[in-house]
Coordinates of C-alpha atoms in Angstrom, one line a residue:
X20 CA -13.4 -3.1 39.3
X21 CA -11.2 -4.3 36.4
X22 CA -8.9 -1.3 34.9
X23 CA -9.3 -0.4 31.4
X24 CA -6.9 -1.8 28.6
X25 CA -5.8 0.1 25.8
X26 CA -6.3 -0.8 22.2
X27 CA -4.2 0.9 20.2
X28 CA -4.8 0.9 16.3
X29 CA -2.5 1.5 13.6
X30 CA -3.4 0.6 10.3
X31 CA -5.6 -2.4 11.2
X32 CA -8.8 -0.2 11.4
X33 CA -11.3 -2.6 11.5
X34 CA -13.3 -4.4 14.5
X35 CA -13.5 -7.7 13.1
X36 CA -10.3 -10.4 12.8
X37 CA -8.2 -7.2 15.0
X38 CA -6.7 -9.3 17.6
X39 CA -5.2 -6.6 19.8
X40 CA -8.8 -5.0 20.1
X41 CA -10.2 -8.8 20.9
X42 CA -7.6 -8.8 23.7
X43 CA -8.6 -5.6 25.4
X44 CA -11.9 -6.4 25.5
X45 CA -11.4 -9.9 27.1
X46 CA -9.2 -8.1 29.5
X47 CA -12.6 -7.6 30.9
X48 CA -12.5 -4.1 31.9
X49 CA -13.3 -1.0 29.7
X50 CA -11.5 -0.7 26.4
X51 CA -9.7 2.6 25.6
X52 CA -10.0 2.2 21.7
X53 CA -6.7 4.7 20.9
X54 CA -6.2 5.7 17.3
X55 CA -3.2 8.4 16.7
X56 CA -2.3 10.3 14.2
X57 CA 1.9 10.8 14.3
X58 CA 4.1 12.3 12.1
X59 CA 6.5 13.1 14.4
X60 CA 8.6 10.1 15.3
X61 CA 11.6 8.8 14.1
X62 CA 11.0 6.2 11.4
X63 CA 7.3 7.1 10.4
X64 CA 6.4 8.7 6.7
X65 CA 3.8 11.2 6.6
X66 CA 1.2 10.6 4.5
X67 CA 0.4 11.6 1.4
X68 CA -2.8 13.9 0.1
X69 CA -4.7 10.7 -1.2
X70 CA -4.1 8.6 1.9
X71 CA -5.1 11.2 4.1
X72 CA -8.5 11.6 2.5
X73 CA -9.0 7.9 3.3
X74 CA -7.9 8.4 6.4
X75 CA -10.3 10.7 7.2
X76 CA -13.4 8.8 6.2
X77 CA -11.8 5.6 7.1
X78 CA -11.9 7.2 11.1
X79 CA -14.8 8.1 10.6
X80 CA -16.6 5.0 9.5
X81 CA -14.9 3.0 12.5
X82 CA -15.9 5.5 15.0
X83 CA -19.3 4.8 13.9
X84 CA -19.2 1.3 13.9
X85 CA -17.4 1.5 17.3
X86 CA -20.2 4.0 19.3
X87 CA -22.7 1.3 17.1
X88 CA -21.1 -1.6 19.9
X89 CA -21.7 0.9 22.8
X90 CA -17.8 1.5 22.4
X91 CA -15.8 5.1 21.7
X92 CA -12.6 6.0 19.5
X93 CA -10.1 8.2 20.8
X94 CA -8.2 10.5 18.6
X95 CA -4.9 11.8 19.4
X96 CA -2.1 13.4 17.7
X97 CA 1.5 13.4 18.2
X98 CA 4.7 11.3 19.1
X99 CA 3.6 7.8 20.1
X100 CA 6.3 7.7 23.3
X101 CA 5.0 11.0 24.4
X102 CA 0.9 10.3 23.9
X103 CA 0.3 6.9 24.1
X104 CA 2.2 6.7 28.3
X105 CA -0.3 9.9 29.2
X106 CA -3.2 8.2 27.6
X107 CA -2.6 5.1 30.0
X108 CA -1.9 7.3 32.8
X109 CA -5.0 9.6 32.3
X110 CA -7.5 6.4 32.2
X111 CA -5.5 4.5 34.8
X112 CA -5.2 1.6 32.0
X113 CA -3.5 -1.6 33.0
X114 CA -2.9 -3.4 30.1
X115 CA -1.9 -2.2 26.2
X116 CA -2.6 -3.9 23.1
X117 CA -1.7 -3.6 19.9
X118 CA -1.2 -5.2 16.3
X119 CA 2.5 -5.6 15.2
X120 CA 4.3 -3.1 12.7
X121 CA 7.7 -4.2 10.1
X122 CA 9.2 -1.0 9.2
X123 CA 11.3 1.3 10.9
X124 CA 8.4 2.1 13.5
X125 CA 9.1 -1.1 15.1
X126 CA 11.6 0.8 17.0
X127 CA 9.1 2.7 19.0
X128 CA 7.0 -0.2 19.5
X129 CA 9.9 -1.5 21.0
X130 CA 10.9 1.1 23.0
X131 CA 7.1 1.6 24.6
X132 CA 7.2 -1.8 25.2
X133 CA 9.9 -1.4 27.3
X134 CA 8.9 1.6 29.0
X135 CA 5.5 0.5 29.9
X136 CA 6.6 -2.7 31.3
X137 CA 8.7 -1.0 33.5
X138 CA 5.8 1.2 35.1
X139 CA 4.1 -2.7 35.5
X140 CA 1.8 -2.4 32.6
X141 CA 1.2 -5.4 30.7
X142 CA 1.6 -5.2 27.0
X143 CA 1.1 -7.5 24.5
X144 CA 1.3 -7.0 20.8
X145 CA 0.2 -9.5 17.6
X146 CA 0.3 -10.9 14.2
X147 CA -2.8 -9.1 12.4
X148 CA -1.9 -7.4 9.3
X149 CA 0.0 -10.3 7.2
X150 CA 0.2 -13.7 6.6
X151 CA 3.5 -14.7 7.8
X152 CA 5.7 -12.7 9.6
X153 CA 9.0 -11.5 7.9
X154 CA 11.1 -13.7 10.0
X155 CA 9.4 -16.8 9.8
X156 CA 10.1 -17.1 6.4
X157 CA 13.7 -17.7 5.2
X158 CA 15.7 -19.8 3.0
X159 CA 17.5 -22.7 4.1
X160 CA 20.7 -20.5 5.3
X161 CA 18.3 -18.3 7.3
X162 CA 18.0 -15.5 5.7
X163 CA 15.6 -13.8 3.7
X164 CA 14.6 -14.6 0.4
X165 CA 15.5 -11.7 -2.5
X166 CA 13.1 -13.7 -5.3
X167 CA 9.5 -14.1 -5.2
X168 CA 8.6 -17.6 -6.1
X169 CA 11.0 -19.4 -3.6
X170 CA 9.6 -16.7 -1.1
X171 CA 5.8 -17.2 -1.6
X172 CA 6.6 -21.3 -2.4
X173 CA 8.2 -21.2 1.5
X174 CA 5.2 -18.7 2.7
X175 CA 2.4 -21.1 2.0
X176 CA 3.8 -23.8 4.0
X177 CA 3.5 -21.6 6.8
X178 CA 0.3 -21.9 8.7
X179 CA -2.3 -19.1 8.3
X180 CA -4.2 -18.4 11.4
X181 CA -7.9 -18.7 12.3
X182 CA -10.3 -15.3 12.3
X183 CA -10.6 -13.6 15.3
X184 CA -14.2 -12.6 15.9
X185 CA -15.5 -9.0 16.7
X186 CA -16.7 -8.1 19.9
X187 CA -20.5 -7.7 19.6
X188 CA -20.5 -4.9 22.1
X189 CA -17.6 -2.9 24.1
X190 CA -17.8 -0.3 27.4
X191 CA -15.3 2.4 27.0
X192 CA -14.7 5.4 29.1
X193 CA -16.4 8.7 28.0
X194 CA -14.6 10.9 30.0
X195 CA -11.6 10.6 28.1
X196 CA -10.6 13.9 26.3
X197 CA -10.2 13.1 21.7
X198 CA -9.4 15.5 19.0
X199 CA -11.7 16.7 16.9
X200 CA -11.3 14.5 13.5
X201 CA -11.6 17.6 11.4
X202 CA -9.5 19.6 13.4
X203 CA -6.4 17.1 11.7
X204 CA -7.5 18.7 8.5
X205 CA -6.7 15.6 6.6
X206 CA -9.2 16.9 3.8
X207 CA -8.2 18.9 0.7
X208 CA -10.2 22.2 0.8
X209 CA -8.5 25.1 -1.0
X210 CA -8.4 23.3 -4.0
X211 CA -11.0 20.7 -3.3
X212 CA -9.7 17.9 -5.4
X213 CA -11.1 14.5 -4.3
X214 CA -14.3 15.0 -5.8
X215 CA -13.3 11.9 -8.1
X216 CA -12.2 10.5 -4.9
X217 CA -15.6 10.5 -3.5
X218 CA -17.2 9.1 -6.3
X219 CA -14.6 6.1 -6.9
X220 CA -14.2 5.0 -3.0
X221 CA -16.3 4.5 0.0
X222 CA -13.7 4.0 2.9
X223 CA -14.6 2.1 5.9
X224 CA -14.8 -1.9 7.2
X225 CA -18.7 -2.7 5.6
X226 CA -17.1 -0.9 2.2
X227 CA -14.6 -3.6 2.4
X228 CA -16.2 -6.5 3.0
X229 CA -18.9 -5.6 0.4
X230 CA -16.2 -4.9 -2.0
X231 CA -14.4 -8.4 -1.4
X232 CA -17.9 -10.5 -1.3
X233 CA -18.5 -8.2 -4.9
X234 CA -14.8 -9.7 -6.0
X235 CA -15.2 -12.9 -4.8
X236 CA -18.8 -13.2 -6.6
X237 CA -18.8 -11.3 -9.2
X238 CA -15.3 -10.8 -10.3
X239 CA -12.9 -13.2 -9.1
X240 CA -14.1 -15.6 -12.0
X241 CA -12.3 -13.2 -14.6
X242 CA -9.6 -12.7 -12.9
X243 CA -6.9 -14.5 -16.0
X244 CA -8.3 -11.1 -17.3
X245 CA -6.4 -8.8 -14.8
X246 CA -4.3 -7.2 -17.0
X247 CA -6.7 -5.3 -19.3
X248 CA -7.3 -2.4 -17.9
X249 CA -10.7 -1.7 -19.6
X250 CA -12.3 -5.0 -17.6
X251 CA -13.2 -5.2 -14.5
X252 CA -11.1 -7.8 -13.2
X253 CA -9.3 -7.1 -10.4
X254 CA -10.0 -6.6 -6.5
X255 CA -9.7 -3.1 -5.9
X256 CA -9.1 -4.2 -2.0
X257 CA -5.5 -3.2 -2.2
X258 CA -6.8 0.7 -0.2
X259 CA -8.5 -1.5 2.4
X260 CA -5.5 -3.5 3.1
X261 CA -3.5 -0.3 3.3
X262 CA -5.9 0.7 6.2
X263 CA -6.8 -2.6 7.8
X264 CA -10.0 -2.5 7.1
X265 CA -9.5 -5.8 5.7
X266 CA -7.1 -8.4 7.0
X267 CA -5.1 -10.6 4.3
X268 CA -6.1 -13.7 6.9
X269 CA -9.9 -12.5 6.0
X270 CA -9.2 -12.0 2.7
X271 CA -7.3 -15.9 2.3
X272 CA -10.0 -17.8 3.8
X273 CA -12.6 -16.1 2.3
X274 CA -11.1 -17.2 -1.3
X275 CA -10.8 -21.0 0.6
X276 CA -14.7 -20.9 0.6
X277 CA -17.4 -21.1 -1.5
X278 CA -16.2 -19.9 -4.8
X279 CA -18.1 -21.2 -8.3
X280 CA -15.6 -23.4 -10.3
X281 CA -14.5 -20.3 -12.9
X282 CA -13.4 -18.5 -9.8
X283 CA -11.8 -21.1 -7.9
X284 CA -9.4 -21.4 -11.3
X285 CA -8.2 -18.2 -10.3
X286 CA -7.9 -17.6 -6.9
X287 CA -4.5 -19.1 -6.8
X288 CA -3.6 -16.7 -8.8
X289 CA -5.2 -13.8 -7.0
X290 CA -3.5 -15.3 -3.6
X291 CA -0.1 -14.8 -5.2
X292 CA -0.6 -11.2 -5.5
X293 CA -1.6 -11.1 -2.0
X294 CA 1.6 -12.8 -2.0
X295 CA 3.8 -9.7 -3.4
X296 CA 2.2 -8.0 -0.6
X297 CA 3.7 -10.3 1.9
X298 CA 6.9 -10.9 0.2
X299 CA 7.7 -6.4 0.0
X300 CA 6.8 -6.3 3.3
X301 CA 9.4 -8.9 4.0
X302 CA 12.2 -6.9 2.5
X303 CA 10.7 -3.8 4.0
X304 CA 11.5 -5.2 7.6
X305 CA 14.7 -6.5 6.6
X306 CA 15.6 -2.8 4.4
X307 CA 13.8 0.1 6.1
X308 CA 15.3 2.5 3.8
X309 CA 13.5 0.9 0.8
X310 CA 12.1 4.5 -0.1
X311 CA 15.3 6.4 -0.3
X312 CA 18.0 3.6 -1.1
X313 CA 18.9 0.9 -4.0
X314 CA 17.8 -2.1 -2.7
X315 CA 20.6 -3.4 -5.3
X316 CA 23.7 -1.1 -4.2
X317 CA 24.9 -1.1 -7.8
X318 CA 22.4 1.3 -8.8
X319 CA 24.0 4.0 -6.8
X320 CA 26.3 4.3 -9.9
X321 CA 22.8 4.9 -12.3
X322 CA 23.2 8.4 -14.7
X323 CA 19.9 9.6 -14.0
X324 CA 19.4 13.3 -15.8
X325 CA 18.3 16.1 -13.5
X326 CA 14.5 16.1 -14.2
X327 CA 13.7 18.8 -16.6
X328 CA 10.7 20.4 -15.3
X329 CA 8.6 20.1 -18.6
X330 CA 8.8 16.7 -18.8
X331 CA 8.0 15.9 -14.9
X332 CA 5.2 17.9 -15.2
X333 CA 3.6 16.3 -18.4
X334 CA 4.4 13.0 -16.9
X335 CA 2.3 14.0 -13.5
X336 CA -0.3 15.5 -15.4
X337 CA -0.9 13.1 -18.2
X338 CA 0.3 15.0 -21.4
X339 CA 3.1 12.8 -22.3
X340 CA 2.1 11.8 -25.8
X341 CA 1.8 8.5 -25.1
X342 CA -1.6 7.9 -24.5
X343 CA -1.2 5.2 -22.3
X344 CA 1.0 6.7 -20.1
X345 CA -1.1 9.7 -20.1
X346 CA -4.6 7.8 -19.1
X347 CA -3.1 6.0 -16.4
X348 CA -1.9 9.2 -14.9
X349 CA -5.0 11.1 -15.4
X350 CA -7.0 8.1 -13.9
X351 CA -4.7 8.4 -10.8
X352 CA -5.0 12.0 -10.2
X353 CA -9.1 11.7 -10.7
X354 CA -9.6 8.7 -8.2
X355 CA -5.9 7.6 -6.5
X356 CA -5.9 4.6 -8.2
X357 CA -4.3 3.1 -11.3
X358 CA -4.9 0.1 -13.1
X359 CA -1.6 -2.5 -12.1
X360 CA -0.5 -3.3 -15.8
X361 CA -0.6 0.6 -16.2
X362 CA 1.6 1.2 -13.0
X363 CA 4.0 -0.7 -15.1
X364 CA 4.0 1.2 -17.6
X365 CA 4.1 4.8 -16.6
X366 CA 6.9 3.6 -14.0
X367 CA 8.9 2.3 -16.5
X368 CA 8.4 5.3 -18.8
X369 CA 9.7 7.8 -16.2
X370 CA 12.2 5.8 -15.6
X371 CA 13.3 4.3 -18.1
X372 CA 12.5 6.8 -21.3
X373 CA 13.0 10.0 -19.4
X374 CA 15.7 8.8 -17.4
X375 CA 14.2 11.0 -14.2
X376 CA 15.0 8.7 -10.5
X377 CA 12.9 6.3 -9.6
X378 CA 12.3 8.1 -6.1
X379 CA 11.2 11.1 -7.8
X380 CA 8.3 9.1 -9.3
X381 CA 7.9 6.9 -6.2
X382 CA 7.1 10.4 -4.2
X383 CA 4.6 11.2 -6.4
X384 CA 2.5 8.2 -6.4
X385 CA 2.9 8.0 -2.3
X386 CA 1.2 11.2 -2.6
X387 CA -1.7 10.7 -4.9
X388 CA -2.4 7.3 -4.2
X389 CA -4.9 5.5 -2.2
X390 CA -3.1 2.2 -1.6
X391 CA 0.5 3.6 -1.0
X392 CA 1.8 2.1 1.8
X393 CA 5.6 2.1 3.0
X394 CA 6.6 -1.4 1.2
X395 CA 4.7 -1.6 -1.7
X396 CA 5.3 2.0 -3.0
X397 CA 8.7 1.5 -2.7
X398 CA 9.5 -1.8 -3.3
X399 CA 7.1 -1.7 -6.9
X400 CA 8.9 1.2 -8.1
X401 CA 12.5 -0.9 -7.4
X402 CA 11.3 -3.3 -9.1
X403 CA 10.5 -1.6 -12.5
X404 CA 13.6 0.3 -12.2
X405 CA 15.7 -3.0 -11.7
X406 CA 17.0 -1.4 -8.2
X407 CA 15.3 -3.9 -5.9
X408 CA 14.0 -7.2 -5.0
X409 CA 13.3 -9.8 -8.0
X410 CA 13.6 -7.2 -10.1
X411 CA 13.1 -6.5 -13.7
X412 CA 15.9 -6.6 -15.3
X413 CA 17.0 -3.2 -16.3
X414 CA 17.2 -3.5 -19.8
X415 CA 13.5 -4.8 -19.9
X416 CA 11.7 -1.8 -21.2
X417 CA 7.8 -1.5 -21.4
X418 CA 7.4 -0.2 -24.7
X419 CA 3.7 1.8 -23.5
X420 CA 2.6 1.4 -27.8
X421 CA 3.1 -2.5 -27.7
X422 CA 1.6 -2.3 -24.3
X423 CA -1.3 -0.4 -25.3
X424 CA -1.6 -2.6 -28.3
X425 CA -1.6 -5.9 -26.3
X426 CA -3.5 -4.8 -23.3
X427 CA -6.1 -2.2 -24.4
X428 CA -6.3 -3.2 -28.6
X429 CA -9.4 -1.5 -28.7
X430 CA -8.9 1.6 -26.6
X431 CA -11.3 1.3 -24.4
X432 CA -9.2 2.6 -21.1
X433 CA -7.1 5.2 -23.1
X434 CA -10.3 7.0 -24.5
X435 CA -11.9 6.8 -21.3
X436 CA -9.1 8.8 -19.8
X437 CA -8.3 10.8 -22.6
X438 CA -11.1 11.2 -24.8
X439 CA -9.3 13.9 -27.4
X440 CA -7.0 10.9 -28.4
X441 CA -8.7 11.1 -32.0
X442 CA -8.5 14.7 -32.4
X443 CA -6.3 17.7 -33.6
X444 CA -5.4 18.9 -30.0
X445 CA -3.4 15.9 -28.4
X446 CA 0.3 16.9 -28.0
X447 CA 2.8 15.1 -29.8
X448 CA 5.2 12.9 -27.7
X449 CA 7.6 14.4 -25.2
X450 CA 10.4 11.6 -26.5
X451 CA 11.2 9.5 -28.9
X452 CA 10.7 5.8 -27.5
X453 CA 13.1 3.8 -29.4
X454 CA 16.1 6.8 -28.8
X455 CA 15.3 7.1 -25.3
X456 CA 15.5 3.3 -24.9
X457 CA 19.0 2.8 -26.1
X458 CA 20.0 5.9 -24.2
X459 CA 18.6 4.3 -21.2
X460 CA 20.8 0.6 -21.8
X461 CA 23.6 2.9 -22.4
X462 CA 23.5 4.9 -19.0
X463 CA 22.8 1.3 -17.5
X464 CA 26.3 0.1 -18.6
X465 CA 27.5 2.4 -15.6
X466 CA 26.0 0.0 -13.2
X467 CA 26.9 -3.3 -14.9
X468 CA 30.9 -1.8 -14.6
X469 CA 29.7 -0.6 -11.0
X470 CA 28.7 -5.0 -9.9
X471 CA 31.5 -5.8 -12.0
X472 CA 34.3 -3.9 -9.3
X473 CA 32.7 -5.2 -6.4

């Protein structure tokens, strides 16, 4: 009788296009489907309260789909070099599979990799969760690209792989002990506060694919449209890529195939954002401290003020003054989401007109949103600071009035978040825009005479 093989899953949790799953099933034995939850290793970021909550349901609608193929998920918790070797030894599995991983958690890959092979397991492990792997794409000196366009010009010439189908039915083991999913307590219960949360979001791989055949149909057509906030225009897919429950190879073939003409005008355009993806995950693997350091060592020299409590505070609960700063952060505390254009913005006014550290700000939305992931948090909130990669230049400031003005001239997203906006009881602004500006390009001289001395 063939041993059992180990899947283990990450944040690719899906069953179709999941080439490490496709690999322990045609091992041909059982399939130990592993996911585990670790917060304890070196180089891995716990997640915040939004991501958690997908988490949860995200588990829960793949163990469904999973028992629905006759196959089981496995839930452990703890340190990957500690659980993962007594997993194989408790099921007697011969083989482990997984998807690959670019930040700092590479390591332990790497070490397990080691380790197993010694004890004559085989292991294997796969491209699954981007387009092009960082290190395949690099400029003509061979090494990584710092600037989008060149990056993303250089990706596409890169093939992208064919889908890898699900397995229409699985056998795994029963007798192997799993936690208890609520036992993680990955839910908010004393204050409940994903009740908007439950109503924006339905986690899970049919979710996804629904959503991205709604996009594709419905959407993707007004997608030259994506920075208005009040429109629907964009994908919304960014949470399922966060979890895998998508794969951006399912998501690039799909917008290769039948699309009406409108949409096909713009799926270049939506591609390219896929793109970003790709290209922060790129300086993620090549800058694994991309949360905590300059990307742009310059910046170490930045002024910032010591946050005065006040102002965080109105800037995390949406009382600013400036309505469009203040719906954007209302809509992200009610559903963990916030309109692209608007991330923008209420980056860059933390930043920028409160002169508070961009990592401060960066914490905060890897706590409340659904999307955050390890690159893209980072590496977005670089960007509008003028710290990181392709980035902003400092002294470009998004004025949030002009903003409002050119994205939202009718309102329409600002009064849906903060409907008193025509009334006697919203606050006046926490800071003068045009002062706070020209303070802001004056602290900045520090790190123009910082580049100049190197």
């Amino acid at each position: 009788m063939t041993a059992p093989a180990l899947a283990w899953l990450r944040d690719d949790l899906r069953i179709a296009d999941n080439p490490a799953l496709r690999a322990a099933v045609d091992h041909g034995g059982p399939v130990v489907v592993l996911y585990l939850f670790d917060e304890e290793s070196p180089g891995i970021r716990p997640l915040g309260g939004a991501t958690r909550w997908w988490l949860h349901h995200s588990l829960a609608a793949l163990a469904d789909d999973l028992s629905g193929r006759g196959g089981r998920l496995v839930l452990r918790r703890g340190p990957a070099e500690k659980i993962v070797p007594a997993v194989v030894r408790e099921t007697g599995a011969d083989a482990v599979f997984w998807n690959r991983r670019y930040g700092a958690s590479r390591e332990i890959d790497a070490r397990l990799k080691e380790r197993l092979r010694g004890d004559d397991i085989e292991v294997a492990s796969f491209a699954a969760n981007l387009l092009v792997e960082p290190w395949t794409v690099q400029t003509e000196q061979g090494r990584p690209f710092q600037v989008f366009t060149p990056f993303w010009r250089a990706a596409q010439q890169q093939p992208v792989r064919e889908l890898v189908p699900a397995p229409r039915e699985l056998t795994s083991p029963q007798h192997v002990d799993s936690d208890d999913l609520d036992d993680w307590g990955l839910l908010p219960t004393h204050p409940d506060w994903a009740g908007g949360l439950r109503e924006r979001w339905e986690p899970g791989e049919h979710a996804a694919h629904r959503r991205l055949e709604h996009f594709v149909r419905e959407v993707l057509a007004d997608y030259h449209e994506r920075d208005l906030p009040a429109q629907e225009a964009t994908s919304h897919l960014s949470p399922r890529l966060r979890f895998g429950e998508l794969s951006p190879v399912q998501i690039w073939h799909r917008a290769h195939g039948e699309l009406t003409a409108a949409a096909r005008k713009n799926a270049g355009r939506f591609l390219s954002e896929v793109g970003w993806r790709e290209f922060d995950w790129s300086i993620l693997y090549n800058n694994t401290g991309l949360a905590h350091r300059n990307f742009r060592e310059e910046f170490d020299a930045f002024p910032w003020e010591h946050p005065r409590k006040a102002d965080l505070e109105a800037w995390q609960q949406g009382r600013t003054g400036i309505p469009l700063v203040d719906a954007g952060m209302r809509e992200l505390w009610t559903t963990g989401y916030m309109h692209n254009r608007v991330r923008m913005v209420t980056a860059s006014f933390l930043i920028k007109n409160l002169l508070i550290d961009w990592r401060i700000g960066e914490k905060w939305f890897w706590d409340t949103l659904v999307d955050a992931d390890e690159a893209n948090n980072p590496a977005n909130w670089q960007w509008v600071a003028g710290s990181g990669a392709d980035a902003a230049p400092y002294f470009r400031v998004f004025n949030p009035e002009l903003q409002a003005e050119k994205f939202d001239p009718h309102r329409e997203y600002i009064r849906q978040w903060v409907p008193e906006i025509d009334g006697d009881e919203y606050p006046e602004p926490i800071v003068d825009l045009k002062q706070s500006r020209a303070e802001a390009l004056a602290a900045f001289e520090h790190v123009k005479a910082a580049r100049t001395t190197r």
